[in-house]
mmCIF file of N, CA and C in Angstrom:
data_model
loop_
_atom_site.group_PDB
_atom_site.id
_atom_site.type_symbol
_atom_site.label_atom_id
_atom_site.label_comp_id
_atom_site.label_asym_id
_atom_site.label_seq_id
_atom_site.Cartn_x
_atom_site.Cartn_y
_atom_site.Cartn_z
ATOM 1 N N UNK G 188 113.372 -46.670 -115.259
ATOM 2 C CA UNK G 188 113.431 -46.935 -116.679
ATOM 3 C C UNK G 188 112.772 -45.772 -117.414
ATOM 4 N N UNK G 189 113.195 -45.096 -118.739
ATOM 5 C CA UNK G 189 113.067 -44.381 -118.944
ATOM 6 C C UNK G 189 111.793 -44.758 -119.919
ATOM 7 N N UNK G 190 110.906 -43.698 -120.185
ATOM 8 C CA UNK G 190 109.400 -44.165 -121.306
ATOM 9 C C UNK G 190 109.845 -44.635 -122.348
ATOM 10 N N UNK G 191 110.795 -43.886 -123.437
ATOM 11 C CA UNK G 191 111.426 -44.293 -124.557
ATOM 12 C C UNK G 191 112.086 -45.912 -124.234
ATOM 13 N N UNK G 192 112.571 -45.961 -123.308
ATOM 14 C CA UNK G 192 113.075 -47.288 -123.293
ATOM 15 C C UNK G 192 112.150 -48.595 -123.016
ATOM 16 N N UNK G 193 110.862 -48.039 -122.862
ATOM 17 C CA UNK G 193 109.451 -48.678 -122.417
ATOM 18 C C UNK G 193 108.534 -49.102 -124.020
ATOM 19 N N UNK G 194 109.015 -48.037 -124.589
ATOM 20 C CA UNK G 194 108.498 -47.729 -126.152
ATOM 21 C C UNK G 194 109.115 -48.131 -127.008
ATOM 22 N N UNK G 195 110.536 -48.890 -126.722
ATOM 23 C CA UNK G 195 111.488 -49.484 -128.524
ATOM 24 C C UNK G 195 110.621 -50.672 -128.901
ATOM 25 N N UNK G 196 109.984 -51.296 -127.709
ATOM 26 C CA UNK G 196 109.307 -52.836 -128.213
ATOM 27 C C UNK G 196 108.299 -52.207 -129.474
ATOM 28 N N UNK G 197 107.380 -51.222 -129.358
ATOM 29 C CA UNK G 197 106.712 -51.005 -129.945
ATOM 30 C C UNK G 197 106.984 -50.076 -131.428
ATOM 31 N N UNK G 198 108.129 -49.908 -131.288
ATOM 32 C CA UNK G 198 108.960 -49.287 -132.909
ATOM 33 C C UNK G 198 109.282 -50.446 -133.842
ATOM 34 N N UNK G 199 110.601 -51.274 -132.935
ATOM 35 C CA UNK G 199 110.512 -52.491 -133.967
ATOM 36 C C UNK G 199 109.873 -53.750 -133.368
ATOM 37 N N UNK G 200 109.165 -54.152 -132.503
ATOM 38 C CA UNK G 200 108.720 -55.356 -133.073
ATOM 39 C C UNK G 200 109.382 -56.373 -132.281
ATOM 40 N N UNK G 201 108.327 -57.372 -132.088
ATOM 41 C CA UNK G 201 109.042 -58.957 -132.174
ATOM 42 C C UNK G 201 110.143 -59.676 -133.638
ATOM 43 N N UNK G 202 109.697 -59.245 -134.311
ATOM 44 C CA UNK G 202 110.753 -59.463 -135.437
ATOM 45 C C UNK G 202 111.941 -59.090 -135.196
ATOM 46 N N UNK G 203 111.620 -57.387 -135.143
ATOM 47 C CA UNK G 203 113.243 -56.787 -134.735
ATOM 48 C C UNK G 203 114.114 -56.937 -133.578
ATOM 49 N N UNK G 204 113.427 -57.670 -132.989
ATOM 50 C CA UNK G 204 114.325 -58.144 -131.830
ATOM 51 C C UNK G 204 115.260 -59.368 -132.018
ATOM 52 N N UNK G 205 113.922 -59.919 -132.403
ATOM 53 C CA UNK G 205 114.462 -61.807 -133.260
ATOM 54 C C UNK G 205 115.759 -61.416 -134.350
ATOM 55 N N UNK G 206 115.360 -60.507 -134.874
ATOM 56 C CA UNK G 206 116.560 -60.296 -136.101
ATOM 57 C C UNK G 206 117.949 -59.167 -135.708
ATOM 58 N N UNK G 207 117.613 -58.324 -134.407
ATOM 59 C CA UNK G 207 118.872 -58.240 -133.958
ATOM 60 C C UNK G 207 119.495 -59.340 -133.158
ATOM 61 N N UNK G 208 119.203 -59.993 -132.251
ATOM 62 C CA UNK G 208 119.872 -60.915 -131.389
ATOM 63 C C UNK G 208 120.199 -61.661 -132.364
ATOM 64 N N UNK G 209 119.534 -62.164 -133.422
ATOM 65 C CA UNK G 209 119.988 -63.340 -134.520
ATOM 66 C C UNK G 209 121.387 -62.563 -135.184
ATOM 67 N N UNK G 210 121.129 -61.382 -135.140
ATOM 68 C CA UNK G 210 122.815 -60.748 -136.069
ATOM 69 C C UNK G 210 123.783 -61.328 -135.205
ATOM 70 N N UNK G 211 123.593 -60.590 -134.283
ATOM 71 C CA UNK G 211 124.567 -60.723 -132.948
ATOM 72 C C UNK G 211 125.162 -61.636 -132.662
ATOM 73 N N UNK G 212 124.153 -63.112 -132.595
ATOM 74 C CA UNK G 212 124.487 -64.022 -132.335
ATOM 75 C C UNK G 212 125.836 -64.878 -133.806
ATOM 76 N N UNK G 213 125.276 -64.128 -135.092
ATOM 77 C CA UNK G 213 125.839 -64.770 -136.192
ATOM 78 C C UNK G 213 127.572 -64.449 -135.920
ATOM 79 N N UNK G 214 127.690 -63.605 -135.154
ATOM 80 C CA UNK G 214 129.165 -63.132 -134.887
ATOM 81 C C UNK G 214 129.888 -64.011 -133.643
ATOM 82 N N UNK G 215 129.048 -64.434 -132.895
ATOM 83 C CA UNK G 215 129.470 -65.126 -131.679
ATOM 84 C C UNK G 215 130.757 -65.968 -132.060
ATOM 85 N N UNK G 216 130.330 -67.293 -132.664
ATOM 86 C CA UNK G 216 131.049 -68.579 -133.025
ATOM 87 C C UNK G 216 132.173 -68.348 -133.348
ATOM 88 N N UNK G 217 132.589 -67.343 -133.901
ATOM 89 C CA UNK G 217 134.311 -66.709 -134.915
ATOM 90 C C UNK G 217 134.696 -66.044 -134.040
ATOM 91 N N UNK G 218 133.772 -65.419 -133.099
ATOM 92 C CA UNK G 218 134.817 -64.499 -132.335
ATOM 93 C C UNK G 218 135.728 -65.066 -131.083
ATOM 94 N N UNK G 219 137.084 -64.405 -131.074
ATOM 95 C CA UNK G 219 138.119 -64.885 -130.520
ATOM 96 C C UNK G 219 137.940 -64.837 -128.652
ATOM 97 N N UNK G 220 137.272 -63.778 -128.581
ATOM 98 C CA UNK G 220 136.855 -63.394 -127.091
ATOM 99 C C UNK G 220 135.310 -64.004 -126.294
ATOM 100 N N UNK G 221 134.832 -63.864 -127.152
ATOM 101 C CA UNK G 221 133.718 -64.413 -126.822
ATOM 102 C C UNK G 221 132.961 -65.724 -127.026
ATOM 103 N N UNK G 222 133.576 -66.395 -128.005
ATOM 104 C CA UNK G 222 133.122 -67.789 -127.920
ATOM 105 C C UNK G 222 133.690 -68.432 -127.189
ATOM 106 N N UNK G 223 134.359 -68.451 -126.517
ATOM 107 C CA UNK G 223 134.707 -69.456 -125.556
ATOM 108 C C UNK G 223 133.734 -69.261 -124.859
ATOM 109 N N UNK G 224 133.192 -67.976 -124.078
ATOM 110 C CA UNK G 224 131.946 -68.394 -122.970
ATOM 111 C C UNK G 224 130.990 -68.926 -123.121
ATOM 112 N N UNK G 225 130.680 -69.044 -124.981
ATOM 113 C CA UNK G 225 129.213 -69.545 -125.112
ATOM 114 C C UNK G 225 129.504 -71.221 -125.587
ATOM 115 N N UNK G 226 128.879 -71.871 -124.759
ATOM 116 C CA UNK G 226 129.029 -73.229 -125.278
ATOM 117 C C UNK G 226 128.293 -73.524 -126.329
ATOM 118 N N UNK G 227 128.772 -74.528 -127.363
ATOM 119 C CA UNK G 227 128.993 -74.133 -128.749
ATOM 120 C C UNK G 227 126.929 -75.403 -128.210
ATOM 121 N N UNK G 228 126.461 -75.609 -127.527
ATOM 122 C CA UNK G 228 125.701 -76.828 -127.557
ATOM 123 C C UNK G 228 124.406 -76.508 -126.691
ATOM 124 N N UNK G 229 124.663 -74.646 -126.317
ATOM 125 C CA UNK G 229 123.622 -73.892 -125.999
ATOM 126 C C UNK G 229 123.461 -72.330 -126.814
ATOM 127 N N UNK G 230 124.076 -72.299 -127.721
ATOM 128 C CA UNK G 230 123.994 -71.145 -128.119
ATOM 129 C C UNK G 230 122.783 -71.072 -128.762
ATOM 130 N N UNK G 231 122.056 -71.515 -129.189
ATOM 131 C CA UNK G 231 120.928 -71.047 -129.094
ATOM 132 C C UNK G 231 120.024 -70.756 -128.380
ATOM 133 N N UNK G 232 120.089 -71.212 -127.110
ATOM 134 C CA UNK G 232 119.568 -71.228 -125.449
ATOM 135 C C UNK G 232 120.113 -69.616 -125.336
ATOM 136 N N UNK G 233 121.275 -69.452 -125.492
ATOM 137 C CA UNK G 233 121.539 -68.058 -125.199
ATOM 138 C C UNK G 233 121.033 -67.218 -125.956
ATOM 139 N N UNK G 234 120.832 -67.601 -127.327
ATOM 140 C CA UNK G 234 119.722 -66.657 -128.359
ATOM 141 C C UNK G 234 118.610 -65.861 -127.740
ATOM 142 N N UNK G 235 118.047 -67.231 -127.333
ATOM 143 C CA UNK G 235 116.584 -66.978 -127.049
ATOM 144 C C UNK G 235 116.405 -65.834 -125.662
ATOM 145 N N UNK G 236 117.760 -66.528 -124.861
ATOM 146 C CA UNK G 236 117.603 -65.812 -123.459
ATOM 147 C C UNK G 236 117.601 -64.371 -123.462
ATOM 148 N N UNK G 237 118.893 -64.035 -124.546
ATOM 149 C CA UNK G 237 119.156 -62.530 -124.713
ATOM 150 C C UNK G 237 117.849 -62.078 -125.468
ATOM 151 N N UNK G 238 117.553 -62.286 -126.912
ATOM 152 C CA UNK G 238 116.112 -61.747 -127.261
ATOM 153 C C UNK G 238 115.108 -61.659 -125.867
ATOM 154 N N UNK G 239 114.659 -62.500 -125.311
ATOM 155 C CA UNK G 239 113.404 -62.538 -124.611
ATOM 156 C C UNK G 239 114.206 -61.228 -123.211
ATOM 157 N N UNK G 240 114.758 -61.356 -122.716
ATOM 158 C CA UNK G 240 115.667 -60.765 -122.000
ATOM 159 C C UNK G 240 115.229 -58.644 -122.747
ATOM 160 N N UNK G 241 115.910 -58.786 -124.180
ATOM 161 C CA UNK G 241 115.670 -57.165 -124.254
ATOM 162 C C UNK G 241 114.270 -57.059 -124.532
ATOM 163 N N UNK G 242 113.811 -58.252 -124.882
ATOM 164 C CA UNK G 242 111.867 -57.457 -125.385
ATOM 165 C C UNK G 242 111.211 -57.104 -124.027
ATOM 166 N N UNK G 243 111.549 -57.945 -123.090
ATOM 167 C CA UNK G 243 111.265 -57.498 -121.749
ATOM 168 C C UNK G 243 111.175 -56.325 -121.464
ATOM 169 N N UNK G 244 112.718 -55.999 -121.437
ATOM 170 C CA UNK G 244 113.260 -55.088 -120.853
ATOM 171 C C UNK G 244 112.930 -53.583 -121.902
ATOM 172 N N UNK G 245 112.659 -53.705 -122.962
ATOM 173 C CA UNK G 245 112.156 -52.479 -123.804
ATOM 174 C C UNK G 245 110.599 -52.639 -124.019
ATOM 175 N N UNK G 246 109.721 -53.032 -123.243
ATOM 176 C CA UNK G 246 108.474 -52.936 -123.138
ATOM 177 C C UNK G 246 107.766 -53.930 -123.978
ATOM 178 N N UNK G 247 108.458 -55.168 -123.949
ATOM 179 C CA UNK G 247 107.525 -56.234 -125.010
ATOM 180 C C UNK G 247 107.465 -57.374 -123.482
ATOM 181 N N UNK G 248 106.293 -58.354 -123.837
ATOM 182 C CA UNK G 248 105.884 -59.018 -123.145
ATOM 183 C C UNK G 248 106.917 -59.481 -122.128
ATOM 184 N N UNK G 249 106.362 -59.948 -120.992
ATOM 185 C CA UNK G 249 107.248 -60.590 -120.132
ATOM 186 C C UNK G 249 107.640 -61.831 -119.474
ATOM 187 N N UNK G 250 107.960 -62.551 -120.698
ATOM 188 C CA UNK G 250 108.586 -64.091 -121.002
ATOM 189 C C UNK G 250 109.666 -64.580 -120.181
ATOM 190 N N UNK G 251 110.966 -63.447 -120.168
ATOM 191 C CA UNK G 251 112.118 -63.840 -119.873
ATOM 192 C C UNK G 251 111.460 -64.192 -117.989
ATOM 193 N N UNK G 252 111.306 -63.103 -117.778
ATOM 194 C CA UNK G 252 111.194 -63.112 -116.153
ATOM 195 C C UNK G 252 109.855 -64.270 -115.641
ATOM 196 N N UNK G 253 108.832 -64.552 -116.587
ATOM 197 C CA UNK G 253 108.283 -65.481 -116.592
ATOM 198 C C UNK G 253 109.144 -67.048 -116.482
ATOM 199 N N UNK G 254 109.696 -67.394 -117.384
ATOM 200 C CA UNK G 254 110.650 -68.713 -117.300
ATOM 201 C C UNK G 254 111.731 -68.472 -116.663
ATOM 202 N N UNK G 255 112.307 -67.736 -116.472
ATOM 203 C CA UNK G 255 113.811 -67.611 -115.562
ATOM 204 C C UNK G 255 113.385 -66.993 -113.685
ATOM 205 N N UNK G 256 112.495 -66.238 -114.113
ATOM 206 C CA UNK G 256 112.806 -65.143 -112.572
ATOM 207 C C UNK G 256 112.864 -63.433 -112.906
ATOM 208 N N UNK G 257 113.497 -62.853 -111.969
ATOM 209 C CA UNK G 257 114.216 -62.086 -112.019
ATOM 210 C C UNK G 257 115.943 -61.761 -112.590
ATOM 211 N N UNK G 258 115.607 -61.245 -113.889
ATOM 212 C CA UNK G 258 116.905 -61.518 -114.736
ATOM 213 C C UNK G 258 118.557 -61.708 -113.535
ATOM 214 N N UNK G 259 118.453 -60.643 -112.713
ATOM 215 C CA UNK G 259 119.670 -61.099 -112.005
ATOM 216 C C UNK G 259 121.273 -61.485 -112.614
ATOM 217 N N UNK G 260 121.355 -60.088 -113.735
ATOM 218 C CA UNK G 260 122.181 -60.372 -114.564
ATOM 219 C C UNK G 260 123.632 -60.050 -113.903
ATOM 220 N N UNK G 261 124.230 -60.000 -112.748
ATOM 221 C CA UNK G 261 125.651 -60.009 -112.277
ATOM 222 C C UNK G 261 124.966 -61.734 -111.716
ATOM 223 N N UNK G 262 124.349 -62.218 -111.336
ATOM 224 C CA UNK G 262 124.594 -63.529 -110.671
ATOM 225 C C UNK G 262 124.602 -64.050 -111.841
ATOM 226 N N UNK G 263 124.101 -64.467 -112.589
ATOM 227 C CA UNK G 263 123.774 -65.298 -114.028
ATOM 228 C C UNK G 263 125.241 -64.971 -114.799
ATOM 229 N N UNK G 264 126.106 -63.900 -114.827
ATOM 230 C CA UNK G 264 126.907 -63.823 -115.576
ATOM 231 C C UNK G 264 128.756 -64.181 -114.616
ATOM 232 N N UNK G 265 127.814 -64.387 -113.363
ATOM 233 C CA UNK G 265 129.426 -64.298 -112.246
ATOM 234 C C UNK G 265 130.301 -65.325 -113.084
ATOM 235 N N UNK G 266 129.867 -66.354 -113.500
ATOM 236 C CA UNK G 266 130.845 -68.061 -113.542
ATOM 237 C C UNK G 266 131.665 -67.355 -114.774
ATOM 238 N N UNK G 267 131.641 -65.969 -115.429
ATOM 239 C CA UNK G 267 132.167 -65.900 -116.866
ATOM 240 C C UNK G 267 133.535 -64.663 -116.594
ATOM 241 N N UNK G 268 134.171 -64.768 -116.927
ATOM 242 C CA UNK G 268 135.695 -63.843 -116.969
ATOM 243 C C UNK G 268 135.368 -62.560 -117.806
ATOM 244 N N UNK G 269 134.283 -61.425 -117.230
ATOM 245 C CA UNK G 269 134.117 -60.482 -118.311
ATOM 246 C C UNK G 269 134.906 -59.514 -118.205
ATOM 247 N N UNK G 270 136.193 -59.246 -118.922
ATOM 248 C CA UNK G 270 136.718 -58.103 -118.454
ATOM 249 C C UNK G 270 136.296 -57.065 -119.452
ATOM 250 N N UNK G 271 137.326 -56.191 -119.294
ATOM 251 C CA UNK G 271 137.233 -54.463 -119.631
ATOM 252 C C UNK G 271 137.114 -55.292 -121.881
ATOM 253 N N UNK G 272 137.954 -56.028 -122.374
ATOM 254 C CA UNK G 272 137.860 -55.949 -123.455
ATOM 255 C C UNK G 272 136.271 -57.466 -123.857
ATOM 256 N N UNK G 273 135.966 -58.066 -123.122
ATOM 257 C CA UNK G 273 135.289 -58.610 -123.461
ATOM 258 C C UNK G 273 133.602 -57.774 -123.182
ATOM 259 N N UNK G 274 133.453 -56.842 -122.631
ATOM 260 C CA UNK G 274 132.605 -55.948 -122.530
ATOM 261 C C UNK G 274 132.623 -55.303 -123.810
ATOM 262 N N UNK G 275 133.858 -54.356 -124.089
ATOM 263 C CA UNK G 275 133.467 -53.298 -125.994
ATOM 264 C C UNK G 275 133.443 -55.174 -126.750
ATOM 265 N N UNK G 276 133.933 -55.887 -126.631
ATOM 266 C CA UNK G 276 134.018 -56.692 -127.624
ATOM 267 C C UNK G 276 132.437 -56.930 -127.995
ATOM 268 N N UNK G 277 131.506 -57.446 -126.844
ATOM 269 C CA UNK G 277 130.436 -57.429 -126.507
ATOM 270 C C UNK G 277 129.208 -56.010 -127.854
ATOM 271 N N UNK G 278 129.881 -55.031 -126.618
ATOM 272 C CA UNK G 278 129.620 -53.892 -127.605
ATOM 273 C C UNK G 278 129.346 -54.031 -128.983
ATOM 274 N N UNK G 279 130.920 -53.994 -129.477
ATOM 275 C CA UNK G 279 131.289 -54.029 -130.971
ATOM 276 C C UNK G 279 130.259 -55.050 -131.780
ATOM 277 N N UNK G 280 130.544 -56.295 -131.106
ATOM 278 C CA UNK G 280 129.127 -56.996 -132.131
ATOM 279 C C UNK G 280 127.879 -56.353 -132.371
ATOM 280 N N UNK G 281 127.491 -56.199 -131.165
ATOM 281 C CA UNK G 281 126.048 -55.841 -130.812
ATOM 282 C C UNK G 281 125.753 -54.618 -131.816
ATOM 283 N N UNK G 282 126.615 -53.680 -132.211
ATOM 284 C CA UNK G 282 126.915 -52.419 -132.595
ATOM 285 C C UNK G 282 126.889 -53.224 -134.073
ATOM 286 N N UNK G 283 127.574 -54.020 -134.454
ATOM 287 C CA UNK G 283 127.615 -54.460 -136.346
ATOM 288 C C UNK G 283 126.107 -54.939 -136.439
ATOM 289 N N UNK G 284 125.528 -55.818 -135.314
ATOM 290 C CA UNK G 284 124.419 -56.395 -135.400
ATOM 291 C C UNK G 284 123.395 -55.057 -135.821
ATOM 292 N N UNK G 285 123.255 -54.295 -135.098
ATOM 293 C CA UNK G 285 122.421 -52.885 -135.271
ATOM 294 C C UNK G 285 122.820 -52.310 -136.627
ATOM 295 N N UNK G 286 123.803 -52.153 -136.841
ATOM 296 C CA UNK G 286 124.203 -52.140 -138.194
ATOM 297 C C UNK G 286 123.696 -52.471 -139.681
ATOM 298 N N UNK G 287 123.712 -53.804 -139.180
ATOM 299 C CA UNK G 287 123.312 -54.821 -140.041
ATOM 300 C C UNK G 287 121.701 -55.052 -140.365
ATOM 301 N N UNK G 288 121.425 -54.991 -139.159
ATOM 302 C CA UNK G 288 119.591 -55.092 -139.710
ATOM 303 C C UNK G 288 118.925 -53.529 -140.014
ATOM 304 N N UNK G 289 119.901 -52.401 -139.401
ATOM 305 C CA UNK G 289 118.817 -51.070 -139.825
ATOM 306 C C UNK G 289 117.617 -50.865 -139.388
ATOM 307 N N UNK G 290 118.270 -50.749 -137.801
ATOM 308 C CA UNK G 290 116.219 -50.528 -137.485
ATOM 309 C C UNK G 290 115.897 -49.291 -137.950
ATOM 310 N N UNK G 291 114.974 -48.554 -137.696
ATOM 311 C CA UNK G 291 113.885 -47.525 -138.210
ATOM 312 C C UNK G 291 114.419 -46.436 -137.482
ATOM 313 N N UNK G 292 114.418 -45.029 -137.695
ATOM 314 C CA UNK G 292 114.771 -44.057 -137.127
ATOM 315 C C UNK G 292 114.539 -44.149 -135.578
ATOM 316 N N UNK G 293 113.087 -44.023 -135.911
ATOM 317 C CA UNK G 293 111.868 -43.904 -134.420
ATOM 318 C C UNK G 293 112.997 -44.787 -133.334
ATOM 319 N N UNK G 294 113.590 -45.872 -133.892
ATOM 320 C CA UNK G 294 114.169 -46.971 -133.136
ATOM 321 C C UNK G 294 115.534 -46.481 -132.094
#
């Protein structure tokens, strides 16, 4: 893992994490590709998982791997049909979400 990627927790924040995954997530429900995988009666379960999941993983506390394990993200994601367009689709949100909140240069 690279230092910079050790160091985004500490540019934006627990907020900015909360408020990108929250963009991200605001796109889920409408979208044609991707809501079907998220059940409409955990999506907020998946909120939380993905936030706690990148603060981890960009140098903020370590919650996710605390309550889950070891993220183990090809087993956790096997039961789901991800192909080649549900990956950029993936992307593409994630990309408006970043968009949308404007993190900080440093970020």
């Amino acid at each position: 893992m690279d230092l910079l990627d050790t160091k985004l927790f500490e540019f934006i924040g627990e907020a900015g994490f909360h408020d990108l995954v929250a963009a991200f997530y605001r796109r889920v429900p409408s979208d044609d590709i991707l809501a079907p995988m998220y059940p409409a009666d955990d999506l907020a379960g998946a909120e939380e998982r993905l936030r706690e999941f990148l603060i981890q993983r960009f140098g903020g506390p370590m919650r996710y791997s605390q309550k889950r394990g070891h993220p183990r993200l090809r087993m956790r994601h096997g039961r789901f049909h991800i192909d080649v367009a549900a990956r950029n689709r993936w992307i593409e949100l994630m990309e408006a979400a970043l968009d949308e909140v404007q993190l900080s240069a440093d970020a």
